[in-house]
Amino acid sequence: MENQEVIMGIIIHGGNARSASMRAMASAKKAEFDEAEKFIEETNEELNKAHRIQTDLIQAESRGDKTEISLLMVHAQDHLMNAMTVRDLALEIIDLNKKITQLSGGN
């Protein structure tokens, strides 16, 4: 697979993960916690796909195969780190919404 195609995989899966995290937070705001958890599962699956691609690149480089550092590569890494951060924030927001719901007498 071409290097750009590999890099686009990181961007696509990172973007999918970020979107799923955002949907998880929206579900939590509506106290739809089962749905929020499903979106978090989707987030984790997408992040795992992106990480596999990243790991393959790292392993190839450790074998001596040079990876060209391009603006696209930097963008992909930024996308992945952003998705991971949004997931972490989504987990906190889901937890906070659960506590708020419990305190207010909801489910």
Short mmCIF file of C-alpha atoms in Angstrom, two decimals:
data_model
loop_
_atom_site.label_atom_id
_atom_site.label_comp_id
_atom_site.label_asym_id
_atom_site.label_seq_id
_atom_site.Cartn_x
_atom_site.Cartn_y
_atom_site.Cartn_z
CA MET A 1 0.00 0.00 0.00
CA GLU A 2 1.23 3.49 -0.79
CA ASN A 3 2.51 5.58 2.10
CA GLN A 4 -0.21 8.20 1.55
CA GLU A 5 -2.91 5.51 1.65
CA VAL A 6 -1.51 4.23 4.95
CA ILE A 7 -1.44 7.73 6.39
CA MET A 8 -5.01 8.36 5.20
CA GLY A 9 -6.03 5.27 7.19
CA ILE A 10 -4.85 6.96 10.38
CA ILE A 11 -6.74 10.12 9.47
CA ILE A 12 -9.94 8.27 8.58
CA HIS A 13 -9.98 6.06 11.67
CA GLY A 14 -8.98 8.96 13.91
CA GLY A 15 -11.79 11.06 12.47
CA ASN A 16 -14.28 8.24 12.90
CA ALA A 17 -13.18 7.84 16.52
CA ARG A 18 -13.55 11.55 17.22
CA SER A 19 -17.03 11.59 15.68
CA ALA A 20 -18.12 8.58 17.72
CA SER A 21 -16.85 10.27 20.89
CA MET A 22 -18.83 13.38 20.07
CA ARG A 23 -21.97 11.26 19.55
CA ALA A 24 -21.26 9.55 22.89
CA MET A 25 -21.21 12.90 24.65
CA ALA A 26 -24.43 13.98 22.93
CA SER A 27 -26.09 10.74 24.07
CA ALA A 28 -24.87 11.24 27.63
CA LYS A 29 -26.34 14.74 27.70
CA LYS A 30 -29.73 13.12 26.97
CA ALA A 31 -29.08 10.50 29.70
CA GLU A 32 -28.91 7.79 27.01
CA PHE A 33 -26.00 6.03 28.68
CA ASP A 34 -26.29 2.66 26.94
CA GLU A 35 -26.09 4.45 23.60
CA ALA A 36 -23.17 6.53 24.86
CA GLU A 37 -21.32 3.35 25.81
CA LYS A 38 -21.92 1.89 22.34
CA PHE A 39 -20.39 5.00 20.81
CA ILE A 40 -17.40 4.67 23.14
CA GLU A 41 -16.99 1.07 21.98
CA GLU A 42 -17.04 2.32 18.38
CA THR A 43 -14.50 4.96 19.33
CA ASN A 44 -12.18 2.35 20.81
CA GLU A 45 -12.49 0.11 17.75
CA GLU A 46 -11.60 2.99 15.44
CA LEU A 47 -8.68 4.05 17.65
CA ASN A 48 -7.41 0.46 17.65
CA LYS A 49 -7.47 0.43 13.84
CA ALA A 50 -5.55 3.69 13.71
CA HIS A 51 -3.06 2.43 16.29
CA ARG A 52 -2.45 -0.75 14.29
CA ILE A 53 -1.55 1.34 11.27
CA GLN A 54 0.69 3.56 13.39
CA THR A 55 2.35 0.51 14.98
CA ASP A 56 3.01 -0.99 11.54
CA LEU A 57 4.74 2.25 10.52
CA ILE A 58 6.82 2.27 13.70
CA GLN A 59 7.81 -1.38 13.28
CA ALA A 60 8.75 -0.81 9.64
CA GLU A 61 10.93 2.11 10.65
CA SER A 62 12.59 0.05 13.39
CA ARG A 63 13.51 -2.50 10.67
CA GLY A 64 15.21 0.27 8.74
CA ASP A 65 12.42 1.20 6.34
CA LYS A 66 12.40 4.96 6.38
CA THR A 67 9.03 6.69 6.64
CA GLU A 68 8.82 10.01 4.90
CA ILE A 69 7.80 12.73 7.34
CA SER A 70 5.35 14.84 5.39
CA LEU A 71 2.77 17.41 6.31
CA LEU A 72 0.17 14.69 5.73
CA MET A 73 1.94 12.42 8.24
CA VAL A 74 2.03 15.20 10.83
CA HIS A 75 -1.65 15.88 10.18
CA ALA A 76 -2.45 12.18 10.67
CA GLN A 77 -0.62 12.06 13.99
CA ASP A 78 -2.36 15.25 15.10
CA HIS A 79 -5.72 13.78 14.10
CA LEU A 80 -5.05 10.61 16.09
CA MET A 81 -3.92 12.44 19.23
CA ASN A 82 -6.94 14.75 19.01
CA ALA A 83 -9.26 11.74 18.75
CA MET A 84 -7.64 10.18 21.81
CA THR A 85 -8.07 13.39 23.78
CA VAL A 86 -11.72 13.74 22.77
CA ARG A 87 -12.34 10.12 23.82
CA ASP A 88 -10.80 10.80 27.23
CA LEU A 89 -12.96 13.90 27.64
CA ALA A 90 -16.04 11.98 26.48
CA LEU A 91 -15.46 9.38 29.19
CA GLU A 92 -15.32 12.14 31.80
CA ILE A 93 -18.43 13.86 30.46
CA ILE A 94 -20.36 10.59 30.39
CA ASP A 95 -19.36 9.94 33.99
CA LEU A 96 -20.35 13.46 35.06
CA ASN A 97 -23.71 13.18 33.30
CA LYS A 98 -24.36 9.87 35.05
CA LYS A 99 -23.67 11.49 38.41
CA ILE A 100 -25.87 14.49 37.61
CA THR A 101 -28.68 12.16 36.53
CA GLN A 102 -28.37 10.15 39.75
CA LEU A 103 -28.34 13.25 41.91
CA SER A 104 -31.39 14.66 40.18
CA GLY A 105 -33.32 11.45 40.80
CA GLY A 106 -33.06 10.07 37.28
CA ASN A 107 -32.05 6.56 36.32
#
